[in-house]
Short mmCIF file of C-alpha atoms in Angstrom, two decimals:
data_model
loop_
_atom_site.label_atom_id
_atom_site.label_comp_id
_atom_site.label_asym_id
_atom_site.label_seq_id
_atom_site.Cartn_x
_atom_site.Cartn_y
_atom_site.Cartn_z
CA MET A 349 13.50 -1.31 -8.39
CA ARG A 350 15.35 2.11 -9.17
CA CYS A 351 15.23 5.40 -11.01
CA ASP A 352 18.06 8.18 -11.02
CA ASP A 353 17.48 9.10 -7.35
CA LEU A 354 14.99 6.47 -6.06
CA ARG A 355 15.83 2.69 -5.35
CA ILE A 356 13.45 0.38 -3.67
CA SER A 357 15.09 -2.79 -2.37
CA LEU A 358 14.01 -5.98 -0.23
CA GLU A 359 16.48 -7.10 2.63
CA SER A 360 16.86 -9.64 5.00
CA THR A 361 18.92 -7.52 7.62
CA LEU A 362 18.56 -4.12 9.04
CA PRO A 363 19.47 -1.43 6.46
CA THR A 364 22.07 0.98 6.75
CA ALA A 365 22.72 4.07 4.65
CA THR A 366 25.52 3.84 2.13
CA ALA A 367 27.04 6.12 -0.44
CA ASP A 368 24.30 4.97 -2.81
CA GLY A 369 21.55 6.44 -0.90
CA ASN A 370 19.69 7.57 2.40
CA LEU A 371 16.79 5.53 3.90
CA LEU A 372 13.70 7.66 2.98
CA LEU A 373 11.21 5.13 4.13
CA GLY A 374 11.44 1.61 5.45
CA PHE A 375 9.01 -1.25 6.36
CA HIS A 376 10.09 -4.02 8.66
CA PHE A 377 8.01 -7.22 8.49
CA GLY A 378 8.61 -10.02 10.95
CA PRO A 379 8.65 -11.00 14.73
CA ASN A 380 12.03 -9.36 15.61
CA ALA A 381 11.79 -5.52 15.80
CA PRO A 382 15.00 -3.84 15.20
CA ALA A 383 16.69 -2.45 18.34
CA SER A 384 18.04 0.55 16.28
CA ASP A 385 15.86 3.73 16.21
CA LEU A 386 15.74 4.38 12.46
CA SER A 387 13.30 7.35 12.06
CA GLY A 388 12.30 6.26 8.53
CA LEU A 389 11.48 2.69 9.56
CA ALA A 390 8.16 1.23 10.44
CA SER A 391 7.78 -2.09 12.20
CA ILE A 392 4.72 -3.82 11.10
CA GLY A 393 2.88 -6.54 12.80
CA ILE A 394 2.91 -8.82 9.80
CA ASP A 395 5.33 -11.87 9.24
CA PRO A 396 6.94 -13.04 6.07
CA ILE A 397 5.94 -16.50 5.20
CA ASP A 398 9.30 -17.84 3.92
CA ARG A 399 11.71 -16.11 6.06
CA ASP A 400 12.13 -14.59 9.57
CA ASP A 401 12.33 -10.81 8.89
CA LEU A 402 12.15 -8.71 5.90
CA TYR A 403 12.69 -5.00 5.01
CA GLU A 404 11.54 -3.22 2.34
CA CYS A 405 13.53 0.05 1.76
CA TRP A 406 13.07 3.03 -0.30
CA TRP A 407 16.41 4.85 -0.85
CA TYR A 408 17.04 8.09 -1.99
CA ARG A 409 20.29 9.36 -3.45
CA GLY A 410 20.33 12.83 -1.85
CA GLN A 411 19.89 14.55 1.33
CA VAL A 412 17.05 13.20 3.42
CA ASP A 413 15.86 15.29 6.51
CA HIS A 414 13.92 13.76 9.45
CA ARG A 415 11.68 15.53 12.17
CA GLN A 416 8.60 14.67 14.08
CA VAL A 417 5.42 16.78 14.27
CA GLY A 418 3.15 15.22 17.15
CA ARG A 419 3.08 11.56 16.61
CA ALA A 420 4.00 11.84 12.64
CA ARG A 421 7.43 10.81 11.64
CA ILE A 422 8.37 12.80 8.67
CA ALA A 423 11.30 12.09 6.09
CA GLU A 424 11.62 14.73 3.37
CA CYS A 425 13.94 14.84 0.34
CA GLU A 426 13.80 16.80 -2.87
CA ASP A 427 11.20 14.66 -4.57
CA PHE A 428 9.11 13.24 -2.00
CA ALA A 429 8.08 13.20 1.63
CA ALA A 430 7.37 9.98 3.69
CA ILE A 431 5.13 10.29 6.84
CA ILE A 432 4.85 7.41 9.52
CA LEU A 433 2.06 7.55 12.02
CA GLN A 434 1.44 4.66 14.59
CA ALA A 435 -0.86 4.40 17.17
CA PRO A 436 -2.15 1.92 19.78
CA ASP A 437 -5.09 -0.27 18.71
CA VAL A 438 -8.59 0.19 19.94
CA GLN A 439 -11.98 -1.72 20.11
CA PRO A 440 -14.04 -1.70 17.07
CA ASP A 441 -16.51 0.75 18.22
CA GLU A 442 -13.59 3.30 18.81
CA PHE A 443 -11.85 2.51 15.55
CA ARG A 444 -13.68 5.16 13.44
CA ALA A 445 -12.60 7.90 15.64
CA LEU A 446 -9.08 6.59 15.58
CA SER A 447 -8.95 6.56 11.94
CA ARG A 448 -10.31 9.83 11.49
CA GLU A 449 -7.76 11.20 14.16
CA ILE A 450 -4.76 9.55 12.52
CA TYR A 451 -5.98 10.67 9.10
CA GLU A 452 -6.46 14.24 10.34
CA GLU A 453 -2.90 14.12 11.90
CA LEU A 454 -1.46 12.88 8.34
CA LEU A 455 -3.06 15.42 6.50
CA ASP A 456 -1.71 18.13 8.72
CA ALA A 457 1.68 16.70 8.46
CA VAL A 458 1.72 16.56 4.69
CA GLU A 459 0.85 20.33 4.65
CA GLN A 460 4.04 20.90 6.58
CA THR A 461 6.16 19.56 4.05
CA ARG A 462 7.17 20.90 0.39
CA HIS A 463 5.09 17.89 -0.96
CA ARG A 464 1.32 18.61 -0.85
CA GLN A 465 -0.04 15.61 -3.07
CA LEU A 466 -0.50 12.43 -1.30
CA VAL A 467 0.29 9.82 -3.83
CA ARG A 468 0.41 6.37 -1.77
CA ILE A 469 -0.62 5.23 1.58
CA TRP A 470 -0.52 1.67 3.33
CA ASN A 471 -2.76 1.03 6.03
CA TYR A 472 -2.05 -1.87 8.50
CA PHE A 473 -4.23 -2.70 11.65
CA SER A 474 -5.27 -5.91 13.71
CA ASP A 475 -8.52 -7.67 13.37
CA ILE A 476 -9.54 -5.93 10.07
CA ASN A 477 -12.72 -8.28 9.61
CA ARG A 478 -13.70 -8.16 13.35
CA GLY A 479 -17.39 -6.99 13.88
CA ASP A 480 -20.50 -7.73 12.11
CA GLY A 481 -21.91 -5.50 9.09
CA ASP A 482 -21.28 -2.14 9.20
CA GLU A 483 -19.42 -2.58 12.80
CA GLU A 484 -16.62 -4.49 11.20
CA LYS A 485 -13.27 -2.55 11.84
CA TYR A 486 -12.37 -2.12 8.28
CA ARG A 487 -15.81 -0.46 7.53
CA GLN A 488 -15.28 1.60 10.44
CA PHE A 489 -11.66 2.66 9.27
CA SER A 490 -13.30 3.77 5.83
CA VAL A 491 -15.57 6.03 7.53
CA GLY A 492 -12.96 7.71 9.47
CA ARG A 493 -10.74 7.98 6.61
CA ALA A 494 -13.56 9.66 4.46
CA GLU A 495 -14.44 11.86 7.16
CA ALA A 496 -11.02 13.28 7.42
CA PHE A 497 -10.89 13.51 3.37
CA ASP A 498 -14.12 15.41 3.72
CA VAL A 499 -12.87 18.00 6.09
CA ALA A 500 -9.80 18.62 3.92
CA GLY A 501 -11.88 19.09 0.71
CA MET A 502 -10.22 15.98 -0.84
CA THR A 503 -12.37 14.61 -3.82
CA ASP A 504 -12.77 11.23 -5.05
CA GLU A 505 -10.77 12.01 -8.10
CA THR A 506 -7.56 13.21 -6.03
CA VAL A 507 -7.42 10.27 -3.73
CA PRO A 508 -4.06 8.48 -3.88
CA ALA A 509 -3.40 4.92 -4.33
CA ALA A 510 -3.75 2.72 -1.32
CA THR A 511 -3.63 -0.65 0.65
CA GLY A 512 -5.50 -1.69 3.79
CA ILE A 513 -4.52 -5.05 5.30
CA GLY A 514 -5.00 -6.76 8.59
CA CYS A 515 -1.94 -7.52 10.89
CA VAL A 516 -2.16 -11.31 12.37
CA ARG A 517 -0.49 -9.94 15.35
CA ASN A 518 0.41 -6.72 17.04
CA GLY A 519 -1.82 -4.12 18.80
CA SER A 520 -1.00 -1.10 16.72
CA MET A 521 -2.41 1.03 13.83
CA SER A 522 0.02 1.95 11.22
CA VAL A 523 -0.53 4.34 8.49
CA ILE A 524 2.31 5.20 6.19
CA ALA A 525 2.13 7.65 3.26
CA LEU A 526 4.26 8.96 0.54
CA ALA A 527 3.69 12.48 -0.83
CA SER A 528 5.38 14.35 -3.73
CA LYS A 529 5.63 17.76 -5.19
CA HIS A 530 5.54 16.27 -8.83
CA ASP A 531 2.71 15.54 -11.10
CA PHE A 532 0.52 12.62 -10.10
CA ARG A 533 -1.73 10.70 -12.34
CA SER A 534 -4.47 8.32 -10.61
CA VAL A 535 -5.42 5.37 -12.71
CA GLU A 536 -8.61 3.38 -12.36
CA ASN A 537 -9.23 -0.18 -13.73
CA PRO A 538 -12.17 -0.64 -16.11
CA ARG A 539 -12.67 -4.12 -14.88
CA GLN A 540 -13.56 -2.81 -11.63
CA VAL A 541 -15.89 -0.32 -10.01
CA SER A 542 -13.70 2.54 -8.68
CA ALA A 543 -13.52 1.82 -4.94
CA TYR A 544 -14.69 5.29 -3.95
CA ARG A 545 -18.07 4.30 -6.03
CA TYR A 546 -18.90 1.08 -4.20
CA PRO A 547 -22.53 0.65 -3.50
CA ARG A 548 -23.81 1.03 -0.07
CA ASN A 549 -23.71 -2.63 0.82
CA TYR A 550 -19.91 -2.43 1.35
CA GLY A 551 -20.48 0.23 4.25
CA PRO A 552 -21.57 3.48 5.18
CA ARG A 553 -18.60 5.16 3.43
CA SER A 554 -16.93 3.71 0.27
CA PRO A 555 -13.21 3.13 0.59
CA LYS A 556 -11.37 6.15 -0.52
CA PHE A 557 -8.46 5.19 -2.70
CA SER A 558 -7.45 4.90 -6.60
CA ARG A 559 -6.59 1.60 -8.22
CA ALA A 560 -3.04 2.94 -9.07
CA GLY A 561 -1.20 6.20 -9.55
CA CYS A 562 2.03 7.25 -11.43
CA VAL A 563 4.31 10.04 -10.25
CA SER A 564 6.26 11.82 -12.97
CA VAL A 565 9.89 12.92 -12.02
CA GLY A 566 11.59 14.43 -15.21
CA ASP A 567 11.23 11.47 -17.61
CA GLN A 568 11.09 8.99 -14.76
CA ARG A 569 7.69 7.62 -13.67
CA VAL A 570 7.20 6.05 -10.32
CA ILE A 571 4.32 3.38 -10.71
CA LEU A 572 2.18 2.86 -7.34
CA ILE A 573 -0.26 -0.25 -7.59
CA SER A 574 -2.77 -0.21 -4.96
CA GLY A 575 -3.87 -3.45 -2.94
CA THR A 576 -5.56 -5.50 -5.77
CA ALA A 577 -7.41 -8.63 -5.31
CA ALA A 578 -9.99 -10.83 -7.26
CA ILE A 579 -12.60 -8.05 -7.52
CA VAL A 580 -14.55 -7.65 -10.85
CA GLY A 581 -17.06 -4.99 -10.92
CA HIS A 582 -17.59 -4.55 -7.14
CA GLU A 583 -17.86 -8.46 -6.22
CA SER A 584 -15.40 -10.67 -5.01
CA LEU A 585 -15.04 -13.77 -7.16
CA HIS A 586 -13.82 -17.45 -6.62
CA ALA A 587 -14.60 -17.39 -3.05
CA ASP A 588 -12.35 -19.68 -1.03
CA ASP A 589 -10.21 -20.67 -4.25
CA VAL A 590 -7.00 -19.05 -3.70
CA ILE A 591 -5.73 -20.23 -7.13
CA LEU A 592 -8.62 -18.78 -9.24
CA GLN A 593 -8.50 -15.67 -6.67
CA CYS A 594 -4.80 -15.37 -7.57
CA ASP A 595 -5.35 -15.65 -11.31
CA GLU A 596 -8.04 -12.81 -11.19
CA THR A 597 -5.75 -10.74 -9.25
CA LEU A 598 -3.10 -10.94 -11.81
CA ASN A 599 -5.67 -10.30 -14.53
CA ASN A 600 -6.43 -7.00 -12.91
CA LEU A 601 -2.55 -6.27 -12.37
CA ARG A 602 -2.00 -6.77 -16.14
CA LYS A 603 -4.79 -4.50 -16.96
CA LEU A 604 -3.37 -1.88 -14.68
CA GLY A 605 -0.17 -2.34 -16.38
CA GLU A 606 -1.70 -1.97 -19.96
CA ILE A 607 -3.52 1.43 -18.88
CA ILE A 608 -0.48 2.96 -17.34
CA GLY A 609 1.63 2.06 -20.11
CA ASP A 610 -0.61 3.67 -22.61
CA LEU A 611 -1.15 6.82 -20.54
CA GLU A 612 2.25 7.33 -19.53
CA HIS A 613 3.91 6.42 -22.80
CA LEU A 614 5.87 3.73 -21.05
CA GLY A 615 4.64 0.61 -23.23
CA ALA A 616 5.56 -2.94 -21.77
CA SER A 617 7.81 -1.35 -19.08
CA ALA A 618 4.72 -0.33 -17.08
CA MET A 619 3.80 -4.17 -16.56
CA LEU A 620 4.85 -5.71 -13.29
CA ASP A 621 7.89 -7.82 -13.64
CA ALA A 622 11.38 -8.77 -12.13
CA ASP A 623 12.15 -5.02 -11.95
CA SER A 624 8.97 -4.61 -9.62
CA VAL A 625 8.99 -4.80 -5.81
CA VAL A 626 5.85 -6.81 -5.00
CA ARG A 627 4.09 -7.53 -1.76
CA VAL A 628 1.76 -10.46 -1.68
CA TYR A 629 -0.68 -10.91 1.30
CA ILE A 630 -1.77 -14.19 1.93
CA ARG A 631 -4.59 -15.09 4.44
CA HIS A 632 -3.56 -18.91 4.99
CA ARG A 633 0.01 -19.95 5.20
CA HIS A 634 -0.65 -23.33 3.52
CA ASP A 635 -1.32 -21.25 0.31
CA PHE A 636 2.16 -19.94 -0.18
CA ASP A 637 3.46 -22.57 -2.49
CA ALA A 638 0.49 -22.31 -5.07
CA VAL A 639 0.59 -18.50 -5.04
CA ALA A 640 4.42 -18.29 -5.12
CA GLN A 641 4.25 -20.72 -8.25
CA ARG A 642 1.74 -18.35 -9.73
CA LEU A 643 3.76 -15.15 -9.14
CA GLY A 644 6.80 -16.66 -10.34
CA GLU A 645 5.26 -17.39 -13.68
CA PHE A 646 3.65 -14.00 -13.85
CA LEU A 647 6.84 -12.15 -13.25
CA GLY A 648 8.97 -13.92 -15.66
CA GLY A 649 10.40 -16.88 -13.45
CA SER A 650 11.60 -15.28 -10.23
CA CYS A 651 10.22 -14.24 -6.82
CA ASP A 652 13.46 -12.64 -5.64
CA ASN A 653 11.62 -9.16 -5.75
CA VAL A 654 8.49 -10.64 -3.90
CA ALA A 655 7.44 -10.11 -0.16
CA PHE A 656 5.17 -13.09 0.66
CA LEU A 657 3.36 -12.00 3.78
CA HIS A 658 0.94 -13.93 6.37
CA ALA A 659 -1.85 -11.11 6.69
CA ASP A 660 -5.80 -10.75 6.62
CA ILE A 661 -7.56 -9.38 3.72
CA CYS A 662 -10.03 -6.50 3.80
CA ARG A 663 -13.06 -8.73 2.64
CA ARG A 664 -13.60 -12.09 4.40
CA GLU A 665 -13.94 -13.99 1.40
CA LEU A 666 -10.56 -12.98 -0.37
CA GLN A 667 -7.45 -15.16 0.31
CA VAL A 668 -4.79 -13.12 -1.49
CA GLU A 669 -4.21 -9.42 -2.30
CA ILE A 670 -0.95 -7.85 -4.16
CA ASP A 671 0.36 -4.48 -4.35
CA ALA A 672 3.52 -3.19 -5.96
CA SER A 673 5.90 -0.41 -6.99
CA LYS A 674 7.98 0.15 -9.96
CA THR A 675 9.94 2.87 -11.77
CA ALA A 676 10.30 3.11 -15.65
CA VAL A 677 11.30 5.81 -18.21
CA ALA A 678 9.08 7.52 -20.56
CA LEU A 679 9.51 6.40 -24.36
#
């Protein structure tokens, strides 16, 4: 996926800067953490299913400046800022406090850049489903995040697109964010209740993220799709049936593409296809073949642009979740 200055690629080897771009943000998935100290690269405790290691790299054709503020690693270019925060994991009863602390540091780091609008956040941590009822780690994370947003005065209508996924190994919490100075339009899905309006039975505080978002950089649009699963209204569907869950997830992604295409005057180019970069999180490795077949059909026959990752999902009954990024040009 690329626009004039931003290109996103999936690579099996450690990325190096070229004349075509400098690394703004990188995600490493796999057991072999790179020895090289790349300030814009975050190693996540999630493994690809169909290969040993995988890198998702966000390249920027232009200068990228790196610095550190406390625990926050910041990479900043003309159009975006990327922030990486990682901290050792803690017990579920301490996770609310850690989540609030990390998010307060994230929001402080964003304020020290030229890019004050958070547009995308990826959250990864171990044992996401550990704990009963409101003590579950994901629910405690949602409380800590909401408290930090409250202090910062962030309203539900301004929250960014986001993903929250459980690592099947690794004892750290990773919060990776993208911010921009450009216009950002958040997008909701009429098939789903907005996450920030979930009823109380999903936790003391509702998850604070939008279903998708779009950043306008000139006539280019950077489309950012949140973690999407088989949820209609606010309820999970097709419990324990990964094929039906995959199909329902794709229905939600299709609807988001239609809405973004209309709002941003992108037409069909807003739909996920072979020009997108897609992450598919699968709870059980043995579901890989079936899910990959469905994704290939949806994307037009190829999964070259898809990272299939072994991971836990924020709701215990969900078996698959998908997020994605894409650029397009306004018509």
